[in-house]
Amino acid sequence: MPEPSVVPLPDRPPFRLRARLISPLADGSTLNIDDGLVAVDAEGRIASVLGAGAANDADLAGTIDVRPWVVLPGLVDLHAHLPQVPNAGLGYGLTLLGWLDRLTFPTERSWADHALAERLAPAIFRAFAAAGTTTVLGYGVVYEPAMDAAFRAAEAHGIRAILGKVMMDRITYDATIDPSTIVSRSVAESRRLAERWHGAAGGRLGYAVSPRFAISCTAELLEASAALAAELGCWWQTHLAEDPAECDEVARLFPASRDYVDVYERAGGLGPRAVLAHAIHLSPSEEARVAAAGARIAHCPAANVFLAAGVMPLASRLAAGITVGLGSDVSGGPELSLFGVMRAGAYAQQARRALVDGEADRYGDALGPLDWLRLGTLDGARALGLADAIGSIEAGKEADLIVVDPGLTAALEDDAAADAALLADPELLVSRLIFRAHPEMVRAAWVRGRRLEGPS
Ligand SMILES: [Zn+2]
């Protein structure tokens, strides 16, 4: 494919892009405009979306033409661990609990030195933006100063970030704590961070109260964390039923609970502000109760196959009415790119359909490329309760956008015209972006019309 004639991309609003536009829409359909215009106003909102054929001279004046590049909604990563980004790709062959000990806890402990967090956090947000992620719901570490450093870096970078200090009062890597005060201290630190950062940068930053998971939290800490999130109107995130050994250990630690979901129900954590990572090994009753509570699932298929945790019955979760988005779970997952997560998810679900009796008959067609794109954009926004603001290319929404270069995904270099003709079908184009994702195909990313550092 030819390069766009005008390469300098806008750094701040207002601006108008002329490009191929593809986006999920709230009514379940897909916006696909071969030659489209998206206008971003001075406040960073999408002012209009239309086909260039319907545009008048005023619409076209000053337009930055990036064709044949494609503008998509920015990707929403519902589950990532910021300090683990340097470990991405390490640890294949380990299982969850061994991986935590060997790689994850030592890495997170290193952020006790908040100067290290200060140094790494800006590069971490640039890496998310380079992958096309414009919103990240992330876990940090147990240390308050390092979390302040992470929030400051997100504020300066421009990414949309909802972050939380990890809360753990057993099996923790923080050697400095006094067991008699750990719960009150963890809650107090989380409260201070939430008061400083929840809603900061005009609502671009948010706080998620983040008890790690039931193995590393007592019932007392879980309950206090849920109460804090409810009091402050923050999100509440944790891990649920990722790995069979984890589920066995939770059953041992919480003998009074009838199952894993019950541990979080008793804590008062489940509701529309709860984002539960993984949720692979659930009974039908647990699935129904997660759905009834309105809690959301961060589906992390790349991590789940990488750590041999299992394959979530995605079709069943969706049929139950649960809002599901995608998470990289770096570095349980090996890569930041949600396009890569979509690819892992598509392969894993196809394997489920082949191997699990009745799966294909019960749930109908497999998800297609546009369905996976929707999970990584608009459904992620819905999971966060932000679908009125982000997740699709629609007038009135905030301009969280990316532009991708599909030419980099072609297998042959010298047949650009034929390739462009093939990719006229949005299903085929997005299939290419998922199954032949190129590390540099995201050429730019904007949040509220402000360009993010990261994409090359
Ligand atoms: Zn995780």
Short mmCIF file of C-alpha atoms and ligand atoms in Angstrom, two decimals:
data_model
loop_
_atom_site.label_atom_id
_atom_site.label_comp_id
_atom_site.label_asym_id
_atom_site.label_seq_id
_atom_site.Cartn_x
_atom_site.Cartn_y
_atom_site.Cartn_z
CA MET A 1 0.00 0.00 0.00
CA PRO A 2 1.21 3.53 -0.66
CA GLU A 3 2.18 5.76 2.23
CA PRO A 4 -0.19 8.60 3.08
CA SER A 5 0.70 11.82 1.29
CA VAL A 6 0.67 13.85 4.53
CA VAL A 7 2.64 12.14 7.25
CA PRO A 8 2.77 14.74 10.07
CA LEU A 9 -0.05 13.70 12.36
CA PRO A 10 -1.85 16.12 14.68
CA ASP A 11 -0.60 16.41 18.25
CA ARG A 12 -3.59 18.15 19.76
CA PRO A 13 -7.17 19.08 18.94
CA PRO A 14 -8.89 20.42 16.97
CA PHE A 15 -8.11 18.41 13.84
CA ARG A 16 -9.76 16.47 11.04
CA LEU A 17 -8.54 13.12 9.76
CA ARG A 18 -9.44 11.62 6.40
CA ALA A 19 -9.06 7.84 6.58
CA ARG A 20 -10.75 4.48 6.41
CA LEU A 21 -12.94 4.34 9.52
CA ILE A 22 -13.90 1.09 11.27
CA SER A 23 -15.64 0.93 14.62
CA PRO A 24 -18.16 -1.16 16.54
CA LEU A 25 -21.38 0.73 17.19
CA ALA A 26 -23.71 0.55 20.16
CA ASP A 27 -26.53 -1.04 18.15
CA GLY A 28 -24.35 -4.06 17.34
CA SER A 29 -23.48 -2.96 13.82
CA THR A 30 -20.09 -1.88 12.51
CA LEU A 31 -19.14 1.50 11.11
CA ASN A 32 -17.12 0.95 7.93
CA ILE A 33 -16.42 4.00 5.81
CA ASP A 34 -13.88 3.43 3.08
CA ASP A 35 -13.11 7.14 2.70
CA GLY A 36 -14.23 8.90 5.85
CA LEU A 37 -13.75 12.08 7.81
CA VAL A 38 -13.56 12.26 11.56
CA ALA A 39 -13.55 15.77 13.02
CA VAL A 40 -12.21 16.35 16.53
CA ASP A 41 -13.17 19.60 18.24
CA ALA A 42 -11.01 21.83 20.43
CA GLU A 43 -12.14 19.98 23.58
CA GLY A 44 -11.00 16.63 22.14
CA ARG A 45 -14.47 15.34 21.35
CA ILE A 46 -15.55 13.73 18.10
CA ALA A 47 -17.60 16.46 16.45
CA SER A 48 -18.64 14.54 13.36
CA VAL A 49 -18.12 11.32 11.44
CA LEU A 50 -19.03 11.17 7.77
CA GLY A 51 -18.05 9.85 4.37
CA ALA A 52 -15.82 12.13 2.33
CA GLY A 53 -18.37 11.91 -0.48
CA ALA A 54 -20.89 13.69 1.74
CA ALA A 55 -18.41 16.35 2.82
CA ASN A 56 -18.45 19.94 1.57
CA ASP A 57 -15.38 22.09 0.97
CA ALA A 58 -15.44 23.42 4.54
CA ASP A 59 -15.41 19.87 5.91
CA LEU A 60 -12.40 18.99 3.78
CA ALA A 61 -10.39 22.16 4.45
CA GLY A 62 -7.34 21.49 6.59
CA THR A 63 -8.02 17.76 6.66
CA ILE A 64 -5.07 15.49 7.29
CA ASP A 65 -5.29 12.66 4.82
CA VAL A 66 -3.85 9.43 6.20
CA ARG A 67 -5.43 7.03 3.70
CA PRO A 68 -4.88 4.10 3.27
CA TRP A 69 -4.34 3.92 6.99
CA VAL A 70 -7.31 2.98 9.15
CA VAL A 71 -8.71 4.81 12.16
CA LEU A 72 -10.11 2.58 14.92
CA PRO A 73 -11.27 3.30 18.45
CA GLY A 74 -8.40 3.15 20.96
CA LEU A 75 -8.06 -0.27 22.60
CA VAL A 76 -9.20 -0.84 26.19
CA ASP A 77 -6.96 -3.16 28.22
CA LEU A 78 -9.03 -4.28 31.19
CA HIS A 79 -6.28 -6.10 33.03
CA ALA A 80 -2.54 -5.46 33.23
CA HIS A 81 0.18 -5.30 35.87
CA LEU A 82 2.35 -2.25 35.28
CA PRO A 83 5.53 -3.33 37.08
CA GLN A 84 5.52 -6.66 35.26
CA VAL A 85 5.83 -5.12 31.81
CA PRO A 86 9.63 -5.66 31.70
CA ASN A 87 8.97 -9.39 32.28
CA ALA A 88 6.71 -9.72 29.23
CA GLY A 89 7.38 -13.03 27.50
CA LEU A 90 9.21 -14.59 30.44
CA GLY A 91 7.99 -17.64 32.29
CA TYR A 92 6.41 -19.97 29.75
CA GLY A 93 6.24 -23.42 31.31
CA LEU A 94 5.53 -22.13 34.80
CA THR A 95 2.09 -22.30 36.38
CA LEU A 96 0.43 -19.41 38.16
CA LEU A 97 1.64 -19.96 41.71
CA GLY A 98 5.20 -20.83 40.66
CA TRP A 99 5.31 -17.88 38.29
CA LEU A 100 4.27 -15.50 41.08
CA ASP A 101 7.14 -16.69 43.28
CA ARG A 102 9.81 -16.94 40.63
CA LEU A 103 9.22 -13.79 38.57
CA THR A 104 6.38 -11.60 39.70
CA PHE A 105 6.84 -10.97 43.39
CA PRO A 106 10.59 -10.19 43.09
CA THR A 107 9.84 -7.72 40.29
CA GLU A 108 7.08 -5.99 42.23
CA ARG A 109 9.28 -5.87 45.32
CA SER A 110 11.87 -3.91 43.35
CA TRP A 111 9.36 -1.02 43.16
CA ALA A 112 9.90 -0.46 46.88
CA ASP A 113 12.55 1.81 45.39
CA HIS A 114 10.15 4.39 44.05
CA ALA A 115 12.92 5.96 41.97
CA LEU A 116 12.75 2.80 39.88
CA ALA A 117 9.00 3.25 39.43
CA GLU A 118 9.62 6.88 38.53
CA ARG A 119 12.08 5.80 35.85
CA LEU A 120 10.11 2.90 34.36
CA ALA A 121 6.51 4.14 34.45
CA PRO A 122 6.77 6.63 31.55
CA ALA A 123 8.23 3.93 29.29
CA ILE A 124 5.50 1.51 30.36
CA PHE A 125 2.74 3.89 29.28
CA ARG A 126 4.55 4.58 26.00
CA ALA A 127 4.62 0.82 25.41
CA PHE A 128 0.87 0.52 25.97
CA ALA A 129 0.24 3.37 23.53
CA ALA A 130 2.56 1.78 20.96
CA ALA A 131 0.37 -1.31 21.14
CA GLY A 132 -2.74 0.79 20.48
CA THR A 133 -4.01 0.79 24.05
CA THR A 134 -5.51 4.15 25.03
CA THR A 135 -7.21 2.98 28.25
CA VAL A 136 -5.65 0.66 30.80
CA LEU A 137 -7.09 -0.76 33.99
CA GLY A 138 -3.96 -1.76 35.86
CA TYR A 139 -2.53 -3.12 39.05
CA GLY A 140 0.59 -1.57 40.48
CA VAL A 141 2.47 -2.70 43.58
CA VAL A 142 1.88 -2.57 47.32
CA TYR A 143 3.98 0.60 47.77
CA GLU A 144 2.21 3.96 47.96
CA PRO A 145 5.13 6.14 46.73
CA ALA A 146 5.57 3.95 43.65
CA MET A 147 1.85 4.28 42.91
CA ASP A 148 2.09 8.05 43.09
CA ALA A 149 4.95 7.81 40.60
CA ALA A 150 2.82 5.65 38.29
CA PHE A 151 -0.11 8.07 38.44
CA ARG A 152 2.16 11.05 37.80
CA ALA A 153 3.58 9.29 34.75
CA ALA A 154 0.08 8.52 33.41
CA GLU A 155 -0.95 12.12 34.02
CA ALA A 156 2.03 13.40 32.05
CA HIS A 157 1.77 10.83 29.27
CA GLY A 158 -1.88 11.40 28.46
CA ILE A 159 -3.12 7.79 28.53
CA ARG A 160 -6.46 7.05 30.18
CA ALA A 161 -5.55 4.99 33.25
CA ILE A 162 -7.41 3.44 36.15
CA LEU A 163 -4.84 2.10 38.58
CA GLY A 164 -4.66 0.70 42.06
CA LYS A 165 -2.19 -0.18 44.76
CA VAL A 166 -2.09 -3.95 45.23
CA MET A 167 -3.57 -4.99 48.57
CA MET A 168 -2.21 -8.17 50.18
CA ASP A 169 -2.20 -9.11 53.85
CA ARG A 170 -0.88 -12.66 53.54
CA ILE A 171 1.57 -14.23 51.13
CA THR A 172 2.81 -10.74 50.48
CA TYR A 173 6.22 -9.69 49.20
CA ASP A 174 6.34 -6.64 51.44
CA ALA A 175 8.76 -7.60 54.22
CA THR A 176 8.42 -4.27 56.02
CA ILE A 177 4.89 -4.71 57.25
CA ASP A 178 3.63 -5.23 60.76
CA PRO A 179 1.02 -8.02 60.65
CA SER A 180 -1.08 -6.36 63.34
CA THR A 181 -1.61 -3.18 61.31
CA ILE A 182 -1.39 -4.40 57.73
CA VAL A 183 -5.11 -4.21 56.95
CA SER A 184 -5.60 -0.71 58.31
CA ARG A 185 -2.40 0.48 56.65
CA SER A 186 -3.29 -1.02 53.28
CA VAL A 187 -6.74 0.59 53.41
CA ALA A 188 -5.34 3.95 54.52
CA GLU A 189 -2.77 3.98 51.72
CA SER A 190 -5.41 3.02 49.16
CA ARG A 191 -7.70 5.75 50.48
CA ARG A 192 -5.00 8.43 50.21
CA LEU A 193 -4.13 7.37 46.66
CA ALA A 194 -7.80 7.34 45.65
CA GLU A 195 -8.34 10.77 47.16
CA ARG A 196 -5.39 12.13 45.20
CA TRP A 197 -6.01 10.44 41.88
CA HIS A 198 -9.61 9.23 41.40
CA GLY A 199 -11.09 11.57 38.80
CA ALA A 200 -7.82 13.48 38.31
CA ALA A 201 -6.83 15.01 34.97
CA GLY A 202 -10.43 15.89 34.24
CA GLY A 203 -11.57 12.32 34.82
CA ARG A 204 -8.89 10.77 32.62
CA LEU A 205 -7.36 9.04 35.66
CA GLY A 206 -9.26 6.84 38.07
CA TYR A 207 -8.69 4.62 41.05
CA ALA A 208 -9.42 0.91 41.35
CA VAL A 209 -9.24 -0.58 44.84
CA SER A 210 -7.18 -3.68 44.10
CA PRO A 211 -7.08 -6.65 46.50
CA ARG A 212 -4.85 -9.06 44.57
CA PHE A 213 -6.87 -12.24 44.99
CA ALA A 214 -8.34 -14.41 47.70
CA ILE A 215 -5.12 -16.32 48.35
CA SER A 216 -3.24 -13.19 49.36
CA CYS A 217 -6.12 -11.44 51.14
CA THR A 218 -7.96 -12.31 54.32
CA ALA A 219 -11.73 -11.95 54.51
CA GLU A 220 -11.15 -8.87 56.66
CA LEU A 221 -9.03 -7.15 53.99
CA LEU A 222 -11.41 -8.13 51.18
CA GLU A 223 -14.35 -6.69 53.07
CA ALA A 224 -12.53 -3.47 53.94
CA SER A 225 -11.43 -3.04 50.31
CA ALA A 226 -14.97 -3.43 48.98
CA ALA A 227 -16.30 -0.97 51.55
CA LEU A 228 -13.64 1.56 50.55
CA ALA A 229 -14.45 1.24 46.84
CA ALA A 230 -18.17 1.70 47.55
CA GLU A 231 -17.54 4.70 49.80
CA LEU A 232 -15.30 6.50 47.31
CA GLY A 233 -17.11 5.46 44.11
CA CYS A 234 -14.01 3.73 42.79
CA TRP A 235 -13.68 0.56 40.75
CA TRP A 236 -12.86 -2.70 42.57
CA GLN A 237 -10.65 -5.24 40.81
CA THR A 238 -9.35 -8.64 41.71
CA HIS A 239 -8.56 -12.04 40.20
CA LEU A 240 -11.06 -14.90 40.17
CA ALA A 241 -10.68 -18.61 39.40
CA GLU A 242 -7.69 -18.38 37.08
CA ASP A 243 -5.98 -21.67 37.85
CA PRO A 244 -7.14 -25.02 39.31
CA ALA A 245 -4.43 -25.04 42.03
CA GLU A 246 -5.43 -21.51 43.02
CA CYS A 247 -9.09 -22.59 43.29
CA ASP A 248 -8.11 -25.52 45.54
CA GLU A 249 -6.10 -23.20 47.77
CA VAL A 250 -8.98 -20.73 48.05
CA ALA A 251 -11.30 -23.56 49.08
CA ARG A 252 -8.79 -24.52 51.79
CA LEU A 253 -8.36 -20.93 53.05
CA PHE A 254 -12.09 -20.09 53.07
CA PRO A 255 -13.80 -23.27 54.35
CA ALA A 256 -16.97 -21.39 55.24
CA SER A 257 -17.49 -20.15 51.69
CA ARG A 258 -19.48 -22.41 49.43
CA ASP A 259 -17.29 -21.55 46.41
CA TYR A 260 -14.79 -19.00 45.09
CA VAL A 261 -17.40 -16.42 44.04
CA ASP A 262 -18.89 -16.62 47.50
CA VAL A 263 -15.61 -15.34 48.97
CA TYR A 264 -16.08 -12.08 47.07
CA GLU A 265 -19.85 -12.01 47.63
CA ARG A 266 -19.33 -12.20 51.40
CA ALA A 267 -16.83 -9.35 51.13
CA GLY A 268 -19.44 -7.20 49.37
CA GLY A 269 -17.22 -6.80 46.33
CA LEU A 270 -19.45 -7.88 43.47
CA GLY A 271 -21.35 -5.22 41.54
CA PRO A 272 -21.15 -3.15 38.37
CA ARG A 273 -17.89 -1.51 39.48
CA ALA A 274 -16.17 -4.88 39.96
CA VAL A 275 -13.82 -6.12 37.25
CA LEU A 276 -12.85 -9.76 37.77
CA ALA A 277 -9.86 -11.05 35.87
CA HIS A 278 -10.02 -14.53 34.29
CA ALA A 279 -13.12 -16.20 35.82
CA ILE A 280 -12.24 -19.43 34.03
CA HIS A 281 -13.18 -22.17 36.48
CA LEU A 282 -16.70 -21.25 37.59
CA SER A 283 -19.67 -23.51 38.30
CA PRO A 284 -22.99 -22.68 36.59
CA SER A 285 -24.16 -21.20 39.89
CA GLU A 286 -21.08 -18.99 40.17
CA GLU A 287 -21.50 -17.77 36.60
CA ALA A 288 -25.15 -16.94 37.24
CA ARG A 289 -24.30 -15.03 40.42
CA VAL A 290 -21.54 -12.99 38.71
CA ALA A 291 -24.09 -12.12 36.02
CA ALA A 292 -26.81 -11.24 38.52
CA ALA A 293 -24.44 -8.97 40.45
CA GLY A 294 -23.57 -7.10 37.25
CA ALA A 295 -19.84 -7.70 37.80
CA ARG A 296 -17.60 -7.56 34.73
CA ILE A 297 -15.02 -10.03 33.46
CA ALA A 298 -11.59 -9.16 32.09
CA HIS A 299 -10.93 -12.06 29.72
CA CYS A 300 -7.19 -12.65 29.35
CA PRO A 301 -6.78 -15.54 26.90
CA ALA A 302 -3.11 -14.97 26.05
CA ALA A 303 -2.20 -15.20 29.72
CA ASN A 304 -4.48 -18.18 30.24
CA VAL A 305 -2.80 -20.30 27.58
CA PHE A 306 0.68 -18.97 28.43
CA LEU A 307 0.36 -20.08 32.07
CA ALA A 308 -1.72 -23.19 31.23
CA ALA A 309 -4.52 -21.90 33.43
CA GLY A 310 -7.37 -23.01 31.18
CA VAL A 311 -9.69 -21.73 28.47
CA MET A 312 -12.60 -19.62 29.70
CA PRO A 313 -15.98 -20.68 28.28
CA LEU A 314 -16.43 -17.27 26.67
CA ALA A 315 -19.62 -18.16 24.82
CA SER A 316 -21.22 -19.30 28.05
CA ARG A 317 -20.21 -16.11 29.88
CA LEU A 318 -21.64 -13.97 27.09
CA ALA A 319 -24.83 -16.05 26.92
CA ALA A 320 -25.21 -15.47 30.67
CA GLY A 321 -25.31 -11.75 29.95
CA ILE A 322 -21.98 -10.87 31.56
CA THR A 323 -20.13 -7.85 30.15
CA VAL A 324 -16.72 -9.12 29.06
CA GLY A 325 -13.72 -7.14 27.84
CA LEU A 326 -10.12 -8.12 27.10
CA GLY A 327 -7.00 -7.92 29.21
CA SER A 328 -3.37 -8.46 28.31
CA ASP A 329 -2.56 -9.49 31.91
CA VAL A 330 1.04 -8.61 31.26
CA SER A 331 3.16 -10.38 32.27
CA GLY A 332 0.96 -13.40 32.96
CA GLY A 333 0.29 -12.65 29.30
CA PRO A 334 3.39 -12.35 27.11
CA GLU A 335 2.53 -9.22 25.14
CA LEU A 336 0.89 -5.83 25.54
CA SER A 337 -0.91 -5.86 22.21
CA LEU A 338 -4.63 -6.51 22.48
CA PHE A 339 -4.50 -7.57 18.83
CA GLY A 340 -2.30 -10.42 20.06
CA VAL A 341 -4.77 -11.11 22.87
CA MET A 342 -7.58 -11.31 20.32
CA ARG A 343 -5.53 -13.80 18.31
CA ALA A 344 -4.86 -16.00 21.36
CA GLY A 345 -8.52 -15.78 22.31
CA ALA A 346 -9.72 -16.72 18.86
CA TYR A 347 -7.41 -19.76 18.71
CA ALA A 348 -8.34 -20.85 22.23
CA GLN A 349 -12.08 -20.55 21.60
CA GLN A 350 -11.79 -22.47 18.32
CA ALA A 351 -9.97 -25.23 20.24
CA ARG A 352 -12.76 -25.25 22.85
CA ARG A 353 -15.36 -25.63 20.13
CA ALA A 354 -13.44 -28.56 18.65
CA LEU A 355 -12.78 -30.32 21.95
CA VAL A 356 -15.77 -29.62 24.19
CA ASP A 357 -18.82 -31.69 23.38
CA GLY A 358 -21.81 -29.60 22.42
CA GLU A 359 -20.00 -26.27 22.61
CA ALA A 360 -20.45 -25.33 18.95
CA ASP A 361 -24.03 -26.61 18.82
CA ARG A 362 -25.05 -24.79 21.96
CA TYR A 363 -23.66 -21.36 21.14
CA GLY A 364 -23.84 -21.04 17.37
CA ASP A 365 -21.23 -19.32 15.25
CA ALA A 366 -17.74 -18.65 16.54
CA LEU A 367 -16.87 -15.01 17.18
CA GLY A 368 -15.52 -13.29 14.07
CA PRO A 369 -12.77 -10.67 13.80
CA LEU A 370 -15.17 -7.76 14.26
CA ASP A 371 -16.54 -9.41 17.42
CA TRP A 372 -13.03 -9.62 18.83
CA LEU A 373 -12.41 -5.97 17.95
CA ARG A 374 -15.62 -5.07 19.78
CA LEU A 375 -14.47 -6.97 22.89
CA GLY A 376 -11.22 -4.99 22.85
CA THR A 377 -12.87 -1.58 22.41
CA LEU A 378 -16.55 -0.87 23.07
CA ASP A 379 -17.14 -3.85 25.36
CA GLY A 380 -14.09 -2.90 27.41
CA ALA A 381 -15.53 0.59 27.72
CA ARG A 382 -18.89 -0.91 28.77
CA ALA A 383 -17.13 -3.01 31.38
CA LEU A 384 -15.74 0.17 32.90
CA GLY A 385 -19.06 2.01 32.67
CA LEU A 386 -17.42 4.40 30.19
CA ALA A 387 -19.27 3.49 26.99
CA ASP A 388 -20.91 6.91 26.85
CA ALA A 389 -17.46 8.48 26.59
CA ILE A 390 -15.16 6.07 24.73
CA GLY A 391 -14.95 2.74 22.88
CA SER A 392 -16.27 3.69 19.44
CA ILE A 393 -16.01 6.34 16.75
CA GLU A 394 -19.23 8.28 17.21
CA ALA A 395 -20.01 11.98 17.35
CA GLY A 396 -20.14 13.24 20.92
CA LYS A 397 -17.64 10.75 22.30
CA GLU A 398 -14.15 11.66 23.41
CA ALA A 399 -11.56 11.24 20.66
CA ASP A 400 -9.69 8.16 21.93
CA LEU A 401 -8.49 6.91 18.57
CA ILE A 402 -5.70 4.95 16.94
CA VAL A 403 -4.54 4.81 13.35
CA VAL A 404 -3.13 1.56 11.98
CA ASP A 405 -1.19 0.81 8.83
CA PRO A 406 -2.62 -2.41 7.36
CA GLY A 407 0.07 -2.39 4.66
CA LEU A 408 2.49 -3.78 7.24
CA THR A 409 0.37 -6.90 7.66
CA ALA A 410 0.59 -8.08 4.05
CA ALA A 411 2.52 -11.28 3.29
CA LEU A 412 3.75 -9.98 -0.06
CA GLU A 413 5.42 -6.64 -0.47
CA ASP A 414 4.72 -5.91 -4.10
CA ASP A 415 1.05 -6.48 -4.65
CA ALA A 416 -0.41 -3.51 -2.79
CA ALA A 417 -3.33 -2.86 -5.11
CA ALA A 418 -4.62 -6.43 -4.96
CA ASP A 419 -4.14 -6.48 -1.20
CA ALA A 420 -6.08 -3.24 -0.75
CA ALA A 421 -8.92 -4.72 -2.80
CA LEU A 422 -9.04 -7.79 -0.57
CA LEU A 423 -9.12 -5.64 2.54
CA ALA A 424 -12.15 -3.67 1.37
CA ASP A 425 -14.19 -6.12 3.46
CA PRO A 426 -13.81 -4.91 7.08
CA GLU A 427 -14.05 -8.49 8.36
CA LEU A 428 -11.00 -9.42 6.30
CA LEU A 429 -9.09 -6.28 7.21
CA VAL A 430 -9.58 -6.77 10.95
CA SER A 431 -8.74 -10.47 10.53
CA ARG A 432 -5.37 -9.36 9.14
CA LEU A 433 -4.81 -6.92 12.00
CA ILE A 434 -5.46 -9.70 14.51
CA PHE A 435 -3.74 -12.69 12.89
CA ARG A 436 -0.83 -10.88 11.27
CA ALA A 437 -0.45 -8.00 13.69
CA HIS A 438 2.77 -6.09 13.07
CA PRO A 439 4.54 -4.55 16.08
CA GLU A 440 4.71 -1.16 14.40
CA MET A 441 1.33 -1.08 12.67
CA VAL A 442 -0.14 1.35 15.22
CA ARG A 443 1.12 4.63 13.81
CA ALA A 444 -0.50 6.99 16.31
CA ALA A 445 -2.81 7.03 19.31
CA TRP A 446 -4.83 9.90 20.75
CA VAL A 447 -6.74 10.34 24.00
CA ARG A 448 -9.19 13.24 23.94
CA GLY A 449 -7.49 14.29 20.72
CA ARG A 450 -4.07 14.56 22.35
CA ARG A 451 -1.46 12.41 20.72
CA LEU A 452 0.31 9.91 22.98
CA GLU A 453 4.01 9.24 22.88
CA GLY A 454 4.81 5.63 22.05
CA PRO A 455 3.80 4.65 18.52
CA SER A 456 6.68 4.97 16.09
ZN ZN B 1 -3.43 -10.47 36.67
#
